Amino acid sequence: MPGPQSGPMETFETLVRAEFAAKNTYLNTASTGLLPARAVDAMRVGVESVAAGQPQDMFADVEAARAAFARLVGVPDRRVAAGASVAVYSGLIAASLPEGAEVLTAEADFTSVVNPFHVRSDLKVRTVPLERIPESVRPGTALVAVSAAQSADGRIVDLPALREAAREHGARTYLDASQATGWLPVEADAYDYVSSVAFKWLVCPRGVAFLVVPEDLGGLNPIFAGWVAGEHPWDSCYGPVEELAHSARRFDESPSLFSYAGARHSLELIEELGVDAVHAHDLALADRFRAGLAGLGQEPVPAPGSAIVSVPGLGHRQPELSRAGIEVSDRAGNLRAAFHLYNTAADVDRLLDVLSG
């Protein structure tokens, strides 16, 4: 006789237990996500195939990863470029702006998002506090470049207000979703450009990043296009590329194939779990930590709805926590804890227990 049907929560927990086996209390996904077993196995097979002189087709893994990321952010895969670095894609967008264009950025945003705009001395880069981003868009603002969630403390930009202000003033939007994709639902179609590394909340190996562009390719000039950017890559290996890809693939970087061999499986796992389920799981843990901090007389940086919790004045305790088997980050004197799909309530309670000592 068949047993009772497993519910969504049981399925979630079963999948996670089968894929992750951290030997410590790992609360540092905002720095690096843990790799699932399926990704590790796929990378091992890829490496061994090359060692044996029989390389498997890891370019197929690039296309599978591109398609999976596209599904996760709700766009066709023809609008997704595959590469390795947000800084490269920020630089691509910066290089495509006309001289004198105004770029609006947030104070202390992640360097890879903002620095490429500062490198161009002929651009007008204006920086305001994150909370003032939407109200600071004005006539003449060409681009708003901002992280969906701040790396340092998890604060989330007011995305609906940002979109409305950009529409009102005719500004393009560039959203770095590196600290969001994988736990925060992201509708990439709502912005002109969306970039994201995948080695954090998407639990992929390092060396994987994506850029979403508009259907019309957003006026970007493929200044670093190599052979992989050709419509027919294997016919584009020598001399200038005669025909660039008609899709966002014209903005591809030559891929780190072993990383993509694992990434396709990591992204498939996120799809299986469902971003909405991960979102609910992560926020429940982050809120549990916030409530526990109140009991310790500590107040985190206000970041409602974020899976990242940053506590002022406690960053110096990071080495002590690491010795106790708890991995967090010290960011500008703040203790930063990041709660993801492989974490549990027991992990939160362990962190609180050590902090109370």
CSV table of C-alpha atoms in Angstrom, one decimal:
chain,number,residue,atom,x,y,z
A,1,MET,CA,0.0,0.0,0.0
A,2,PRO,CA,1.5,3.4,-1.0
A,3,GLY,CA,2.5,5.7,1.8
A,4,PRO,CA,1.3,9.3,2.2
A,5,GLN,CA,2.3,11.7,-0.5
A,6,SER,CA,5.3,13.9,0.5
A,7,GLY,CA,4.5,17.6,0.8
A,8,PRO,CA,6.4,20.5,-0.7
A,9,MET,CA,8.4,21.1,2.5
A,10,GLU,CA,9.5,17.5,2.8
A,11,THR,CA,10.5,17.4,-0.9
A,12,PHE,CA,12.5,20.6,-0.4
A,13,GLU,CA,14.3,19.2,2.6
A,14,THR,CA,15.0,15.9,1.0
A,15,LEU,CA,16.5,17.5,-2.1
A,16,VAL,CA,18.7,19.7,0.0
A,17,ARG,CA,19.9,16.9,2.3
A,18,ALA,CA,20.8,14.9,-0.8
A,19,GLU,CA,22.9,17.7,-2.3
A,20,PHE,CA,24.7,19.5,0.6
A,21,ALA,CA,26.9,18.2,3.4
A,22,ALA,CA,28.6,21.2,5.0
A,23,LYS,CA,31.0,20.2,7.9
A,24,ASN,CA,30.4,23.5,9.7
A,25,THR,CA,27.6,26.0,10.3
A,26,TYR,CA,27.9,27.9,7.0
A,27,LEU,CA,26.2,31.3,6.9
A,28,ASN,CA,28.3,33.0,4.3
A,29,THR,CA,26.5,32.6,1.0
A,30,ALA,CA,26.8,36.3,0.3
A,31,SER,CA,30.5,35.6,-0.2
A,32,THR,CA,30.3,32.1,-1.8
A,33,GLY,CA,27.5,29.6,-2.1
A,34,LEU,CA,28.1,25.9,-1.3
A,35,LEU,CA,28.2,23.6,-4.3
A,36,PRO,CA,25.6,20.8,-4.6
A,37,ALA,CA,26.8,17.2,-5.1
A,38,ARG,CA,25.4,17.0,-8.6
A,39,ALA,CA,27.5,20.0,-9.7
A,40,VAL,CA,30.7,18.6,-8.1
A,41,ASP,CA,30.1,15.2,-9.8
A,42,ALA,CA,29.6,16.9,-13.2
A,43,MET,CA,32.8,18.9,-12.9
A,44,ARG,CA,34.7,15.8,-11.9
A,45,VAL,CA,33.5,14.0,-14.9
A,46,GLY,CA,34.4,17.0,-17.1
A,47,VAL,CA,37.9,17.2,-15.8
A,48,GLU,CA,38.4,13.5,-16.0
A,49,SER,CA,37.2,13.5,-19.7
A,50,VAL,CA,39.9,16.0,-20.6
A,51,ALA,CA,42.6,14.1,-18.6
A,52,ALA,CA,41.6,11.0,-20.6
A,53,GLY,CA,41.9,12.8,-23.9
A,54,GLN,CA,38.2,12.5,-24.6
A,55,PRO,CA,36.8,15.9,-23.7
A,56,GLN,CA,33.0,15.9,-23.3
A,57,ASP,CA,30.9,18.6,-25.0
A,58,MET,CA,30.9,21.2,-22.3
A,59,PHE,CA,29.7,23.9,-24.7
A,60,ALA,CA,26.4,22.1,-24.4
A,61,ASP,CA,26.6,22.8,-20.7
A,62,VAL,CA,26.9,26.5,-21.4
A,63,GLU,CA,23.7,26.5,-23.4
A,64,ALA,CA,21.9,24.5,-20.8
A,65,ALA,CA,23.0,26.9,-18.1
A,66,ARG,CA,22.0,29.9,-20.2
A,67,ALA,CA,18.5,28.4,-20.7
A,68,ALA,CA,18.1,27.6,-17.0
A,69,PHE,CA,19.1,31.1,-15.9
A,70,ALA,CA,16.7,32.6,-18.5
A,71,ARG,CA,13.9,30.6,-17.0
A,72,LEU,CA,14.8,31.6,-13.5
A,73,VAL,CA,14.6,35.3,-14.4
A,74,GLY,CA,11.7,35.0,-16.8
A,75,VAL,CA,13.2,35.9,-20.2
A,76,PRO,CA,13.9,34.0,-23.4
A,77,ASP,CA,17.4,32.5,-23.5
A,78,ARG,CA,18.2,34.6,-26.7
A,79,ARG,CA,18.4,37.6,-24.4
A,80,VAL,CA,21.0,36.1,-22.0
A,81,ALA,CA,24.7,36.4,-22.5
A,82,ALA,CA,27.0,34.0,-20.7
A,83,GLY,CA,30.4,35.0,-19.2
A,84,ALA,CA,32.4,35.1,-16.0
A,85,SER,CA,32.3,38.6,-14.6
A,86,VAL,CA,29.8,41.3,-13.6
A,87,ALA,CA,32.6,43.9,-14.0
A,88,VAL,CA,33.1,42.9,-17.7
A,89,TYR,CA,29.4,43.4,-18.3
A,90,SER,CA,29.3,46.7,-16.4
A,91,GLY,CA,32.2,47.8,-18.6
A,92,LEU,CA,30.4,46.8,-21.7
A,93,ILE,CA,27.4,48.9,-20.7
A,94,ALA,CA,29.7,51.8,-19.7
A,95,ALA,CA,31.5,51.7,-23.0
A,96,SER,CA,28.2,52.0,-24.9
A,97,LEU,CA,27.1,55.3,-23.2
A,98,PRO,CA,27.6,58.6,-25.1
A,99,GLU,CA,30.0,61.2,-23.9
A,100,GLY,CA,28.6,63.3,-21.1
A,101,ALA,CA,25.8,60.8,-20.1
A,102,GLU,CA,24.7,60.9,-16.5
A,103,VAL,CA,24.8,57.6,-14.5
A,104,LEU,CA,23.0,57.4,-11.2
A,105,THR,CA,24.6,55.0,-8.6
A,106,ALA,CA,24.2,54.1,-4.9
A,107,GLU,CA,26.7,55.0,-2.2
A,108,ALA,CA,29.1,52.2,-1.4
A,109,ASP,CA,27.6,49.8,-4.0
A,110,PHE,CA,29.7,46.9,-5.0
A,111,THR,CA,32.8,48.0,-7.0
A,112,SER,CA,32.2,45.7,-10.0
A,113,VAL,CA,28.9,47.5,-10.6
A,114,VAL,CA,30.0,51.1,-10.4
A,115,ASN,CA,33.7,51.4,-11.1
A,116,PRO,CA,33.5,50.8,-14.9
A,117,PHE,CA,31.4,54.0,-15.1
A,118,HIS,CA,34.0,56.0,-13.0
A,119,VAL,CA,36.8,54.8,-15.3
A,120,ARG,CA,35.2,56.8,-18.1
A,121,SER,CA,36.1,60.3,-17.1
A,122,ASP,CA,33.7,61.7,-19.8
A,123,LEU,CA,30.7,60.3,-18.0
A,124,LYS,CA,28.8,62.2,-15.2
A,125,VAL,CA,28.5,59.7,-12.3
A,126,ARG,CA,26.1,60.8,-9.6
A,127,THR,CA,26.1,58.9,-6.3
A,128,VAL,CA,23.3,59.1,-3.7
A,129,PRO,CA,22.2,57.0,-0.7
A,130,LEU,CA,20.4,53.7,-1.7
A,131,GLU,CA,17.1,54.9,-0.2
A,132,ARG,CA,17.2,58.0,-2.5
A,133,ILE,CA,17.8,56.2,-5.8
A,134,PRO,CA,14.2,56.4,-7.1
A,135,GLU,CA,13.7,60.0,-6.2
A,136,SER,CA,17.0,61.0,-7.6
A,137,VAL,CA,16.3,59.9,-11.2
A,138,ARG,CA,15.8,63.1,-13.1
A,139,PRO,CA,15.5,64.4,-16.7
A,140,GLY,CA,18.8,63.8,-18.4
A,141,THR,CA,19.6,60.7,-16.3
A,142,ALA,CA,20.8,58.2,-19.0
A,143,LEU,CA,21.2,55.1,-16.7
A,144,VAL,CA,20.5,54.0,-13.2
A,145,ALA,CA,23.1,51.3,-12.2
A,146,VAL,CA,22.4,49.6,-8.8
A,147,SER,CA,22.5,46.3,-7.0
A,148,ALA,CA,19.1,44.7,-6.2
A,149,ALA,CA,20.5,43.8,-2.8
A,150,GLN,CA,23.5,45.5,-1.3
A,151,SER,CA,26.5,43.2,-0.7
A,152,ALA,CA,27.6,44.9,2.5
A,153,ASP,CA,24.4,44.7,4.4
A,154,GLY,CA,21.5,43.2,2.4
A,155,ARG,CA,19.5,46.3,1.9
A,156,ILE,CA,17.1,46.0,-1.1
A,157,VAL,CA,16.5,48.9,-3.4
A,158,ASP,CA,12.9,49.9,-3.9
A,159,LEU,CA,12.5,48.1,-7.2
A,160,PRO,CA,9.0,49.2,-8.1
A,161,ALA,CA,9.8,52.9,-7.4
A,162,LEU,CA,13.0,52.6,-9.4
A,163,ARG,CA,11.2,51.2,-12.4
A,164,GLU,CA,8.5,53.9,-12.2
A,165,ALA,CA,11.0,56.7,-11.9
A,166,ALA,CA,13.1,55.4,-14.8
A,167,ARG,CA,10.0,55.2,-17.0
A,168,GLU,CA,8.9,58.7,-16.1
A,169,HIS,CA,12.3,60.2,-17.0
A,170,GLY,CA,13.3,57.9,-19.9
A,171,ALA,CA,16.3,56.5,-18.1
A,172,ARG,CA,17.7,53.0,-18.8
A,173,THR,CA,18.1,50.6,-15.8
A,174,TYR,CA,21.0,48.3,-15.0
A,175,LEU,CA,20.4,46.0,-12.1
A,176,ASP,CA,23.1,43.8,-10.6
A,177,ALA,CA,21.2,40.9,-9.1
A,178,SER,CA,24.3,39.0,-7.9
A,179,GLN,CA,23.0,39.1,-4.3
A,180,ALA,CA,19.5,38.4,-5.3
A,181,THR,CA,19.1,35.7,-8.0
A,182,GLY,CA,18.5,32.3,-6.3
A,183,TRP,CA,16.5,33.6,-3.3
A,184,LEU,CA,14.7,36.8,-4.4
A,185,PRO,CA,12.3,36.5,-7.3
A,186,VAL,CA,13.8,38.7,-10.1
A,187,GLU,CA,11.8,39.7,-13.2
A,188,ALA,CA,14.5,40.6,-15.6
A,189,ASP,CA,12.1,41.8,-18.2
A,190,ALA,CA,11.3,44.8,-16.0
A,191,TYR,CA,14.8,46.3,-16.6
A,192,ASP,CA,17.0,47.2,-19.5
A,193,TYR,CA,20.0,45.2,-18.3
A,194,VAL,CA,20.4,42.6,-15.5
A,195,SER,CA,23.7,41.0,-14.6
A,196,SER,CA,24.5,38.4,-12.0
A,197,VAL,CA,27.3,36.2,-10.9
A,198,ALA,CA,26.2,32.7,-10.1
A,199,PHE,CA,28.7,31.5,-7.4
A,200,LYS,CA,26.6,33.0,-4.6
A,201,TRP,CA,22.9,32.3,-4.2
A,202,LEU,CA,22.7,30.3,-7.4
A,203,VAL,CA,25.2,27.8,-5.8
A,204,CYS,CA,27.3,27.5,-9.0
A,205,PRO,CA,31.1,27.3,-9.3
A,206,ARG,CA,33.1,30.5,-9.7
A,207,GLY,CA,33.6,31.6,-13.3
A,208,VAL,CA,29.9,31.8,-14.3
A,209,ALA,CA,28.0,35.1,-14.8
A,210,PHE,CA,25.1,36.2,-17.0
A,211,LEU,CA,23.8,39.4,-18.6
A,212,VAL,CA,20.2,40.0,-19.7
A,213,VAL,CA,19.8,42.5,-22.5
A,214,PRO,CA,16.6,43.9,-24.2
A,215,GLU,CA,15.1,42.2,-27.2
A,216,ASP,CA,16.8,44.8,-29.5
A,217,LEU,CA,20.2,44.1,-27.7
A,218,GLY,CA,20.1,47.5,-25.9
A,219,GLY,CA,22.4,49.4,-28.2
A,220,LEU,CA,25.4,47.7,-26.8
A,221,ASN,CA,28.6,47.5,-28.8
A,222,PRO,CA,30.2,44.0,-28.5
A,223,ILE,CA,33.7,45.4,-27.9
A,224,PHE,CA,35.1,42.2,-26.5
A,225,ALA,CA,33.5,39.8,-29.0
A,226,GLY,CA,35.7,36.8,-29.8
A,227,TRP,CA,34.9,33.7,-31.8
A,228,VAL,CA,32.2,32.5,-29.4
A,229,ALA,CA,30.2,35.6,-30.2
A,230,GLY,CA,29.8,34.6,-33.9
A,231,GLU,CA,26.5,33.4,-35.2
A,232,HIS,CA,28.4,30.3,-36.2
A,233,PRO,CA,31.2,30.1,-33.7
A,234,TRP,CA,33.2,27.3,-35.2
A,235,ASP,CA,33.3,29.2,-38.5
A,236,SER,CA,34.5,32.4,-36.7
A,237,CYS,CA,37.8,31.2,-35.3
A,238,TYR,CA,40.1,33.2,-37.7
A,239,GLY,CA,40.1,36.8,-38.7
A,240,PRO,CA,37.3,39.2,-37.9
A,241,VAL,CA,33.9,37.6,-37.0
A,242,GLU,CA,32.0,38.0,-40.2
A,243,GLU,CA,28.5,37.5,-38.6
A,244,LEU,CA,27.9,38.3,-35.0
A,245,ALA,CA,25.3,36.2,-33.2
A,246,HIS,CA,21.9,37.7,-33.7
A,247,SER,CA,21.1,37.1,-30.0
A,248,ALA,CA,22.7,38.2,-26.7
A,249,ARG,CA,25.3,35.5,-27.4
A,250,ARG,CA,27.2,38.2,-29.2
A,251,PHE,CA,28.1,39.4,-25.7
A,252,ASP,CA,29.4,36.0,-24.5
A,253,GLU,CA,32.9,35.7,-23.0
A,254,SER,CA,34.9,32.6,-23.8
A,255,PRO,CA,33.4,30.3,-21.2
A,256,SER,CA,35.1,28.6,-18.3
A,257,LEU,CA,33.9,25.2,-19.4
A,258,PHE,CA,34.5,23.2,-16.2
A,259,SER,CA,32.5,25.8,-14.3
A,260,TYR,CA,29.6,25.7,-16.7
A,261,ALA,CA,29.7,21.9,-16.6
A,262,GLY,CA,28.7,22.2,-12.9
A,263,ALA,CA,26.6,25.3,-13.2
A,264,ARG,CA,23.9,23.7,-15.4
A,265,HIS,CA,23.2,21.2,-12.6
A,266,SER,CA,23.3,23.9,-9.9
A,267,LEU,CA,20.7,26.0,-11.8
A,268,GLU,CA,18.6,22.9,-12.4
A,269,LEU,CA,18.5,22.3,-8.6
A,270,ILE,CA,17.4,25.9,-8.0
A,271,GLU,CA,14.6,25.3,-10.5
A,272,GLU,CA,13.6,22.1,-8.8
A,273,LEU,CA,13.4,23.7,-5.4
A,274,GLY,CA,11.7,26.9,-6.8
A,275,VAL,CA,12.8,30.4,-6.1
A,276,ASP,CA,9.6,31.2,-4.2
A,277,ALA,CA,10.2,28.3,-1.8
A,278,VAL,CA,13.8,29.3,-1.3
A,279,HIS,CA,12.7,32.9,-0.7
A,280,ALA,CA,10.3,31.8,2.0
A,281,HIS,CA,12.9,29.5,3.6
A,282,ASP,CA,15.7,32.0,3.6
A,283,LEU,CA,13.6,34.9,5.0
A,284,ALA,CA,12.2,32.7,7.8
A,285,LEU,CA,15.7,32.0,9.0
A,286,ALA,CA,16.8,35.7,8.6
A,287,ASP,CA,13.8,36.9,10.6
A,288,ARG,CA,14.6,34.3,13.3
A,289,PHE,CA,18.1,35.7,13.6
A,290,ARG,CA,16.7,39.3,13.7
A,291,ALA,CA,14.4,38.3,16.5
A,292,GLY,CA,17.2,36.6,18.4
A,293,LEU,CA,19.4,39.6,18.0
A,294,ALA,CA,16.7,41.8,19.7
A,295,GLY,CA,16.9,39.4,22.7
A,296,LEU,CA,20.7,40.1,22.8
A,297,GLY,CA,20.2,43.8,22.7
A,298,GLN,CA,21.6,44.0,19.2
A,299,GLU,CA,20.1,45.9,16.3
A,300,PRO,CA,20.9,44.9,12.7
A,301,VAL,CA,21.1,47.3,9.7
A,302,PRO,CA,17.5,47.8,8.6
A,303,ALA,CA,17.0,45.5,5.6
A,304,PRO,CA,13.4,44.2,5.7
A,305,GLY,CA,12.7,41.3,3.4
A,306,SER,CA,16.4,40.4,3.0
A,307,ALA,CA,18.2,37.1,3.5
A,308,ILE,CA,21.3,39.0,4.5
A,309,VAL,CA,21.5,40.4,8.0
A,310,SER,CA,24.3,42.8,9.0
A,311,VAL,CA,25.0,43.7,12.6
A,312,PRO,CA,27.0,46.8,13.4
A,313,GLY,CA,29.9,46.5,15.8
A,314,LEU,CA,30.1,42.7,15.8
A,315,GLY,CA,32.4,42.2,12.8
A,316,HIS,CA,35.4,41.7,15.1
A,317,ARG,CA,33.8,38.5,16.3
A,318,GLN,CA,34.2,36.8,12.9
A,319,PRO,CA,37.5,35.0,13.7
A,320,GLU,CA,36.1,33.7,17.0
A,321,LEU,CA,33.0,32.4,15.2
A,322,SER,CA,35.1,30.8,12.6
A,323,ARG,CA,37.1,29.0,15.3
A,324,ALA,CA,33.8,27.8,16.6
A,325,GLY,CA,32.8,26.3,13.2
A,326,ILE,CA,30.5,29.1,12.2
A,327,GLU,CA,31.3,30.9,8.9
A,328,VAL,CA,30.1,34.5,8.5
A,329,SER,CA,31.7,37.7,7.1
A,330,ASP,CA,33.2,40.9,8.6
A,331,ARG,CA,32.2,43.8,6.3
A,332,ALA,CA,33.2,47.3,7.4
A,333,GLY,CA,33.0,46.3,11.1
A,334,ASN,CA,29.6,44.6,10.6
A,335,LEU,CA,29.0,41.0,11.1
A,336,ARG,CA,27.2,39.7,8.0
A,337,ALA,CA,25.2,36.5,8.1
A,338,ALA,CA,23.5,35.2,4.9
A,339,PHE,CA,20.9,32.5,5.2
A,340,HIS,CA,20.2,30.1,2.3
A,341,LEU,CA,18.5,26.9,1.3
A,342,TYR,CA,20.9,24.6,3.1
A,343,ASN,CA,20.7,26.4,6.4
A,344,THR,CA,18.3,25.4,9.2
A,345,ALA,CA,16.8,26.9,12.4
A,346,ALA,CA,19.5,25.0,14.3
A,347,ASP,CA,22.2,27.0,12.4
A,348,VAL,CA,20.5,30.3,13.4
A,349,ASP,CA,20.3,29.2,17.1
A,350,ARG,CA,23.9,28.1,17.1
A,351,LEU,CA,25.0,31.5,15.9
A,352,LEU,CA,22.9,33.3,18.5
A,353,ASP,CA,24.2,31.0,21.2
A,354,VAL,CA,27.9,31.7,20.4
A,355,LEU,CA,27.1,35.5,20.1
A,356,SER,CA,25.5,35.5,23.5
A,357,GLY,CA,28.6,34.0,25.2
